PDB file of C-alpha atoms in Angstrom:
ATOM      1  CA  MET S 749      93.549 136.336  73.130  1.00  0.00           C
ATOM      2  CA  ILE S 750      90.255 134.412  74.013  1.00  0.00           C
ATOM      3  CA  GLY S 751      90.329 130.656  72.690  1.00  0.00           C
ATOM      4  CA  ILE S 752      86.983 129.161  72.000  1.00  0.00           C
ATOM      5  CA  ILE S 753      87.583 125.510  72.141  1.00  0.00           C
ATOM      6  CA  ASP S 754      86.385 123.281  69.256  1.00  0.00           C
ATOM      7  CA  TYR S 755      86.000 119.629  70.346  1.00  0.00           C
ATOM      8  CA  GLY S 756      83.149 118.914  67.871  1.00  0.00           C
ATOM      9  CA  MET S 757      80.045 119.674  70.186  1.00  0.00           C
ATOM     10  CA  GLY S 758      79.900 123.389  70.645  1.00  0.00           C
ATOM     11  CA  ASN S 759      77.910 126.148  69.085  1.00  0.00           C
ATOM     12  CA  LEU S 760      81.018 127.994  68.053  1.00  0.00           C
ATOM     13  CA  ALA S 761      79.624 130.428  65.635  1.00  0.00           C
ATOM     14  CA  SER S 762      77.233 132.115  68.139  1.00  0.00           C
ATOM     15  CA  VAL S 763      79.967 132.320  70.833  1.00  0.00           C
ATOM     16  CA  GLN S 764      82.402 133.907  68.265  1.00  0.00           C
ATOM     17  CA  ASN S 765      79.871 136.239  67.019  1.00  0.00           C
ATOM     18  CA  ALA S 766      79.215 137.355  70.594  1.00  0.00           C
ATOM     19  CA  CYS S 767      83.015 137.949  71.218  1.00  0.00           C
ATOM     20  CA  ASN S 768      83.283 139.853  67.829  1.00  0.00           C
ATOM     21  CA  HIS S 769      80.407 142.078  68.765  1.00  0.00           C
ATOM     22  CA  LEU S 770      82.261 142.828  71.960  1.00  0.00           C
ATOM     23  CA  GLY S 771      85.382 143.532  70.185  1.00  0.00           C
ATOM     24  CA  VAL S 772      87.273 140.687  71.578  1.00  0.00           C
ATOM     25  CA  GLU S 773      90.422 139.306  70.125  1.00  0.00           C
ATOM     26  CA  ASN S 774      89.407 135.672  69.760  1.00  0.00           C
ATOM     27  CA  ARG S 775      90.005 132.380  67.693  1.00  0.00           C
ATOM     28  CA  ILE S 776      88.738 128.851  67.633  1.00  0.00           C
ATOM     29  CA  VAL S 777      91.253 126.285  68.848  1.00  0.00           C
ATOM     30  CA  SER S 778      91.226 122.593  68.301  1.00  0.00           C
ATOM     31  CA  ASP S 779      94.589 121.232  69.528  1.00  0.00           C
ATOM     32  CA  PRO S 780      96.836 121.444  72.586  1.00  0.00           C
ATOM     33  CA  ASP S 781      99.417 123.698  70.963  1.00  0.00           C
ATOM     34  CA  ALA S 782      96.685 126.464  70.039  1.00  0.00           C
ATOM     35  CA  LEU S 783      95.362 126.335  73.487  1.00  0.00           C
ATOM     36  CA  LYS S 784      98.685 127.106  74.822  1.00  0.00           C
ATOM     37  CA  THR S 785      98.630 130.541  73.154  1.00  0.00           C
ATOM     38  CA  CYS S 786      95.616 131.632  74.730  1.00  0.00           C
ATOM     39  CA  ASP S 787      94.978 134.067  77.759  1.00  0.00           C
ATOM     40  CA  LYS S 788      91.497 132.907  78.561  1.00  0.00           C
ATOM     41  CA  LEU S 789      89.320 129.875  77.472  1.00  0.00           C
ATOM     42  CA  ILE S 790      85.610 129.474  76.643  1.00  0.00           C
ATOM     43  CA  LEU S 791      84.456 125.966  76.635  1.00  0.00           C
ATOM     44  CA  PRO S 792      81.051 125.906  74.822  1.00  0.00           C
ATOM     45  CA  GLY S 793      78.965 122.637  74.435  1.00  0.00           C
ATOM     46  CA  VAL S 794      75.721 121.158  73.042  1.00  0.00           C
ATOM     47  CA  GLY S 795      75.128 117.394  73.335  1.00  0.00           C
ATOM     48  CA  ALA S 796      75.765 114.659  75.931  1.00  0.00           C
ATOM     49  CA  PHE S 797      78.191 114.732  78.854  1.00  0.00           C
ATOM     50  CA  ARG S 798      79.645 111.183  77.994  1.00  0.00           C
ATOM     51  CA  ASP S 799      80.311 112.318  74.221  1.00  0.00           C
ATOM     52  CA  SER S 800      81.831 115.487  75.067  1.00  0.00           C
ATOM     53  CA  MET S 801      84.395 114.212  77.525  1.00  0.00           C
ATOM     54  CA  GLN S 802      85.291 111.410  74.932  1.00  0.00           C
ATOM     55  CA  ASN S 803      85.891 113.964  72.222  1.00  0.00           C
ATOM     56  CA  ILE S 804      87.881 116.122  74.541  1.00  0.00           C
ATOM     57  CA  HIS S 805      90.119 113.324  75.485  1.00  0.00           C
ATOM     58  CA  ASP S 806      90.338 112.046  71.830  1.00  0.00           C
ATOM     59  CA  SER S 807      91.367 115.645  70.880  1.00  0.00           C
ATOM     60  CA  GLY S 808      94.368 115.434  73.258  1.00  0.00           C
ATOM     61  CA  MET S 809      93.281 118.620  74.799  1.00  0.00           C
ATOM     62  CA  TYR S 810      92.057 117.290  78.151  1.00  0.00           C
ATOM     63  CA  GLU S 811      95.384 117.482  79.975  1.00  0.00           C
ATOM     64  CA  THR S 812      96.310 120.741  78.360  1.00  0.00           C
ATOM     65  CA  ILE S 813      93.115 122.348  79.609  1.00  0.00           C
ATOM     66  CA  CYS S 814      93.771 120.945  83.098  1.00  0.00           C
ATOM     67  CA  GLN S 815      97.260 122.463  83.017  1.00  0.00           C
ATOM     68  CA  PHE S 816      95.795 125.693  81.689  1.00  0.00           C
ATOM     69  CA  VAL S 817      93.369 125.790  84.763  1.00  0.00           C
ATOM     70  CA  LYS S 818      95.142 123.993  87.426  1.00  0.00           C
ATOM     71  CA  GLU S 819      98.657 124.956  87.108  1.00  0.00           C
ATOM     72  CA  GLU S 820      98.850 128.234  85.098  1.00  0.00           C
ATOM     73  CA  LYS S 821      95.701 129.255  86.935  1.00  0.00           C
ATOM     74  CA  LYS S 822      94.272 130.968  83.643  1.00  0.00           C
ATOM     75  CA  PRO S 823      90.575 131.755  83.412  1.00  0.00           C
ATOM     76  CA  LEU S 824      88.097 129.352  81.782  1.00  0.00           C
ATOM     77  CA  LEU S 825      84.432 129.960  81.151  1.00  0.00           C
ATOM     78  CA  GLY S 826      82.005 126.905  80.431  1.00  0.00           C
ATOM     79  CA  ILE S 827      78.826 127.353  78.595  1.00  0.00           C
ATOM     80  CA  CYS S 828      75.673 124.929  79.006  1.00  0.00           C
ATOM     81  CA  LEU S 829      77.406 121.398  78.454  1.00  0.00           C
ATOM     82  CA  GLY S 830      80.825 123.180  78.654  1.00  0.00           C
ATOM     83  CA  MET S 831      79.700 124.282  82.197  1.00  0.00           C
ATOM     84  CA  GLN S 832      78.354 120.803  83.108  1.00  0.00           C
ATOM     85  CA  VAL S 833      81.682 119.030  82.392  1.00  0.00           C
ATOM     86  CA  LEU S 834      83.552 121.418  84.914  1.00  0.00           C
ATOM     87  CA  PHE S 835      82.036 119.279  87.653  1.00  0.00           C
ATOM     88  CA  GLU S 836      83.300 116.045  88.833  1.00  0.00           C
ATOM     89  CA  ALA S 837      81.097 113.748  86.999  1.00  0.00           C
ATOM     90  CA  GLY S 838      77.870 113.367  84.956  1.00  0.00           C
ATOM     91  CA  GLN S 839      75.252 110.682  84.887  1.00  0.00           C
ATOM     92  CA  GLU S 840      74.023 111.020  81.258  1.00  0.00           C
ATOM     93  CA  ASP S 841      74.399 107.628  79.488  1.00  0.00           C
ATOM     94  CA  GLY S 842      76.195 106.313  82.633  1.00  0.00           C
ATOM     95  CA  TYR S 843      78.639 107.591  85.093  1.00  0.00           C
ATOM     96  CA  THR S 844      81.424 109.692  83.370  1.00  0.00           C
ATOM     97  CA  PRO S 845      84.079 111.683  85.038  1.00  0.00           C
ATOM     98  CA  GLY S 846      84.242 115.368  84.195  1.00  0.00           C
ATOM     99  CA  PHE S 847      87.289 117.825  84.803  1.00  0.00           C
ATOM    100  CA  GLY S 848      86.585 117.993  88.536  1.00  0.00           C
ATOM    101  CA  PHE S 849      87.218 121.757  88.705  1.00  0.00           C
ATOM    102  CA  LEU S 850      83.922 122.243  90.674  1.00  0.00           C
ATOM    103  CA  LYS S 851      82.471 119.880  93.350  1.00  0.00           C
ATOM    104  CA  GLY S 852      79.323 118.061  92.391  1.00  0.00           C
ATOM    105  CA  GLN S 853      77.565 115.805  89.855  1.00  0.00           C
ATOM    106  CA  VAL S 854      75.409 116.613  86.834  1.00  0.00           C
ATOM    107  CA  ILE S 855      72.157 114.570  87.115  1.00  0.00           C
ATOM    108  CA  PRO S 856      68.918 114.507  85.096  1.00  0.00           C
ATOM    109  CA  MET S 857      65.481 116.442  85.621  1.00  0.00           C
ATOM    110  CA  THR S 858      63.018 113.726  85.980  1.00  0.00           C
ATOM    111  CA  ASP S 859      59.806 115.549  87.343  1.00  0.00           C
ATOM    112  CA  ALA S 860      56.947 114.604  85.080  1.00  0.00           C
ATOM    113  CA  SER S 861      55.067 117.912  86.119  1.00  0.00           C
ATOM    114  CA  ILE S 862      57.336 120.016  83.789  1.00  0.00           C
ATOM    115  CA  ARG S 863      58.481 119.977  80.216  1.00  0.00           C
ATOM    116  CA  ILE S 864      61.957 118.569  79.829  1.00  0.00           C
ATOM    117  CA  PRO S 865      64.301 119.847  78.411  1.00  0.00           C
ATOM    118  CA  HIS S 866      64.024 123.072  80.039  1.00  0.00           C
ATOM    119  CA  ILE S 867      63.913 125.512  77.190  1.00  0.00           C
ATOM    120  CA  GLY S 868      63.442 129.309  77.196  1.00  0.00           C
ATOM    121  CA  TRP S 869      64.147 132.369  79.263  1.00  0.00           C
ATOM    122  CA  ASN S 870      64.344 132.331  82.973  1.00  0.00           C
ATOM    123  CA  GLN S 871      65.260 134.838  85.730  1.00  0.00           C
ATOM    124  CA  LEU S 872      68.743 134.377  87.119  1.00  0.00           C
ATOM    125  CA  GLU S 873      68.383 134.745  90.904  1.00  0.00           C
ATOM    126  CA  LYS S 874      71.440 136.016  92.933  1.00  0.00           C
ATOM    127  CA  ALA S 875      72.788 133.382  95.281  1.00  0.00           C
ATOM    128  CA  GLN S 876      75.667 135.749  96.759  1.00  0.00           C
ATOM    129  CA  GLU S 877      77.012 139.115  96.219  1.00  0.00           C
ATOM    130  CA  HIS S 878      79.694 139.072  93.499  1.00  0.00           C
ATOM    131  CA  PRO S 879      81.029 141.955  91.138  1.00  0.00           C
ATOM    132  CA  ILE S 880      79.439 140.135  88.066  1.00  0.00           C
ATOM    133  CA  PHE S 881      75.925 141.477  89.321  1.00  0.00           C
ATOM    134  CA  LYS S 882      76.966 144.959  88.948  1.00  0.00           C
ATOM    135  CA  GLU S 883      77.270 144.465  85.137  1.00  0.00           C
ATOM    136  CA  VAL S 884      73.824 143.015  84.517  1.00  0.00           C
ATOM    137  CA  SER S 885      70.270 144.366  84.988  1.00  0.00           C
ATOM    138  CA  PRO S 886      68.441 144.196  88.450  1.00  0.00           C
ATOM    139  CA  ARG S 887      66.348 141.263  87.184  1.00  0.00           C
ATOM    140  CA  PRO S 888      68.494 139.452  84.369  1.00  0.00           C
ATOM    141  CA  PHE S 889      66.696 137.093  82.229  1.00  0.00           C
ATOM    142  CA  VAL S 890      68.755 134.454  80.479  1.00  0.00           C
ATOM    143  CA  TYR S 891      68.197 131.573  78.002  1.00  0.00           C
ATOM    144  CA  PHE S 892      68.207 128.069  78.833  1.00  0.00           C
ATOM    145  CA  VAL S 893      68.310 124.639  76.957  1.00  0.00           C
ATOM    146  CA  HIS S 894      69.147 121.609  79.147  1.00  0.00           C
ATOM    147  CA  SER S 895      67.881 118.308  80.587  1.00  0.00           C
ATOM    148  CA  TYR S 896      70.480 117.906  83.145  1.00  0.00           C
ATOM    149  CA  TYR S 897      71.563 120.032  86.153  1.00  0.00           C
ATOM    150  CA  ALA S 898      74.499 120.215  88.686  1.00  0.00           C
ATOM    151  CA  SER S 899      73.744 119.078  92.125  1.00  0.00           C
ATOM    152  CA  ASP S 900      75.499 118.469  95.485  1.00  0.00           C
ATOM    153  CA  MET S 901      77.690 121.484  94.670  1.00  0.00           C
ATOM    154  CA  ASP S 902      79.625 123.584  96.967  1.00  0.00           C
ATOM    155  CA  PRO S 903      77.246 126.427  97.967  1.00  0.00           C
ATOM    156  CA  ALA S 904      80.301 128.776  97.951  1.00  0.00           C
ATOM    157  CA  ASP S 905      80.630 128.025  94.254  1.00  0.00           C
ATOM    158  CA  LEU S 906      77.032 129.056  93.422  1.00  0.00           C
ATOM    159  CA  LEU S 907      76.660 132.677  92.088  1.00  0.00           C
ATOM    160  CA  GLY S 908      73.349 132.579  90.590  1.00  0.00           C
ATOM    161  CA  TYR S 909      70.224 130.103  89.959  1.00  0.00           C
ATOM    162  CA  CYS S 910      66.926 129.808  88.445  1.00  0.00           C
ATOM    163  CA  HIS S 911      63.652 127.973  89.564  1.00  0.00           C
ATOM    164  CA  TYR S 912      62.083 125.499  87.056  1.00  0.00           C
ATOM    165  CA  GLY S 913      59.267 123.451  88.521  1.00  0.00           C
ATOM    166  CA  PRO S 914      60.712 121.680  91.774  1.00  0.00           C
ATOM    167  CA  TYR S 915      64.241 122.373  90.809  1.00  0.00           C
ATOM    168  CA  GLN S 916      66.688 125.087  91.859  1.00  0.00           C
ATOM    169  CA  ILE S 917      68.791 125.095  88.723  1.00  0.00           C
ATOM    170  CA  PRO S 918      72.372 126.325  89.333  1.00  0.00           C
ATOM    171  CA  GLY S 919      72.834 128.679  86.571  1.00  0.00           C
ATOM    172  CA  LEU S 920      75.986 130.644  87.174  1.00  0.00           C
ATOM    173  CA  VAL S 921      78.746 129.058  89.144  1.00  0.00           C
ATOM    174  CA  TYR S 922      82.529 129.621  89.882  1.00  0.00           C
ATOM    175  CA  HIS S 923      85.586 128.468  91.739  1.00  0.00           C
ATOM    176  CA  GLU S 924      88.963 130.318  91.766  1.00  0.00           C
ATOM    177  CA  ASN S 925      89.682 130.886  87.936  1.00  0.00           C
ATOM    178  CA  VAL S 926      86.649 128.997  86.576  1.00  0.00           C
ATOM    179  CA  LEU S 927      83.271 130.456  85.699  1.00  0.00           C
ATOM    180  CA  GLY S 928      80.342 128.587  84.360  1.00  0.00           C
ATOM    181  CA  ALA S 929      76.891 129.434  82.794  1.00  0.00           C
ATOM    182  CA  GLN S 930      74.222 126.802  82.443  1.00  0.00           C
ATOM    183  CA  PHE S 931      72.486 129.187  80.296  1.00  0.00           C
ATOM    184  CA  HIS S 932      73.676 130.451  77.015  1.00  0.00           C
ATOM    185  CA  PRO S 933      75.205 134.194  77.630  1.00  0.00           C
ATOM    186  CA  GLU S 934      75.761 134.472  73.825  1.00  0.00           C
ATOM    187  CA  LYS S 935      72.018 134.046  73.262  1.00  0.00           C
ATOM    188  CA  SER S 936      70.819 136.004  76.338  1.00  0.00           C
ATOM    189  CA  ALA S 937      70.546 139.456  74.860  1.00  0.00           C
ATOM    190  CA  GLU S 938      72.212 142.473  76.715  1.00  0.00           C
ATOM    191  CA  ASP S 939      72.534 140.639  80.167  1.00  0.00           C
ATOM    192  CA  GLY S 940      74.330 137.675  78.553  1.00  0.00           C
ATOM    193  CA  LEU S 941      76.736 140.074  76.603  1.00  0.00           C
ATOM    194  CA  ALA S 942      77.542 141.681  79.818  1.00  0.00           C
ATOM    195  CA  ILE S 943      78.308 138.537  81.584  1.00  0.00           C
ATOM    196  CA  LEU S 944      80.717 137.654  78.530  1.00  0.00           C
ATOM    197  CA  LYS S 945      82.191 141.132  78.786  1.00  0.00           C
ATOM    198  CA  TYR S 946      82.791 140.660  82.498  1.00  0.00           C
ATOM    199  CA  PHE S 947      84.746 137.342  81.940  1.00  0.00           C
ATOM    200  CA  VAL S 948      86.771 138.780  79.083  1.00  0.00           C
ATOM    201  CA  GLU S 949      87.613 142.047  80.925  1.00  0.00           C
ATOM    202  CA  GLU S 950      87.632 141.519  84.657  1.00  0.00           C
ATOM    203  CA  PHE S 951      87.417 137.785  85.703  1.00  0.00           C
ATOM    204  CA  VAL S 952      90.358 136.828  87.664  1.00  0.00           C
TER     205      VAL S 952
END
């Protein structure tokens, strides 16, 4: 069972539609007891880092998600903002602690020579060899919508990135049983669905 976490800030319908398309048993979960019944979790997200962490704490799911990942070692996929909160902290609207599953902080893009937010398709470049790249096309293009990006992360946790102006944007990250996509796999055509399929069927 795949649990899609509802904390009031995720594009739940598109993620669930993608899971349904793949024939994956899934349900939307919004409380600690429901989380405990899941084998894997997907944490989607649209909005601001501080608001998302506040909502997760207010829902009572923060501790259960930490237990799910750190103690039970079950897999979790974070998408867009859901990936960003997997890091130690974010700087949007002031410093806000994240889950800390991944080393690094989420900081704003500020270069005036590019359009911010970064919206649209961009090529996902391979940072290291990993089985996930056997599932996608040789030059995968994926869909981004974001103004902040992960920095100071452990290079060993970086699977894929894209170039946007002067920035190298971490696009696909992982650490042990945690996988994160800065882009939206559910909106990234066949390559995005292949990444979701890999998480569901093979990751950890």
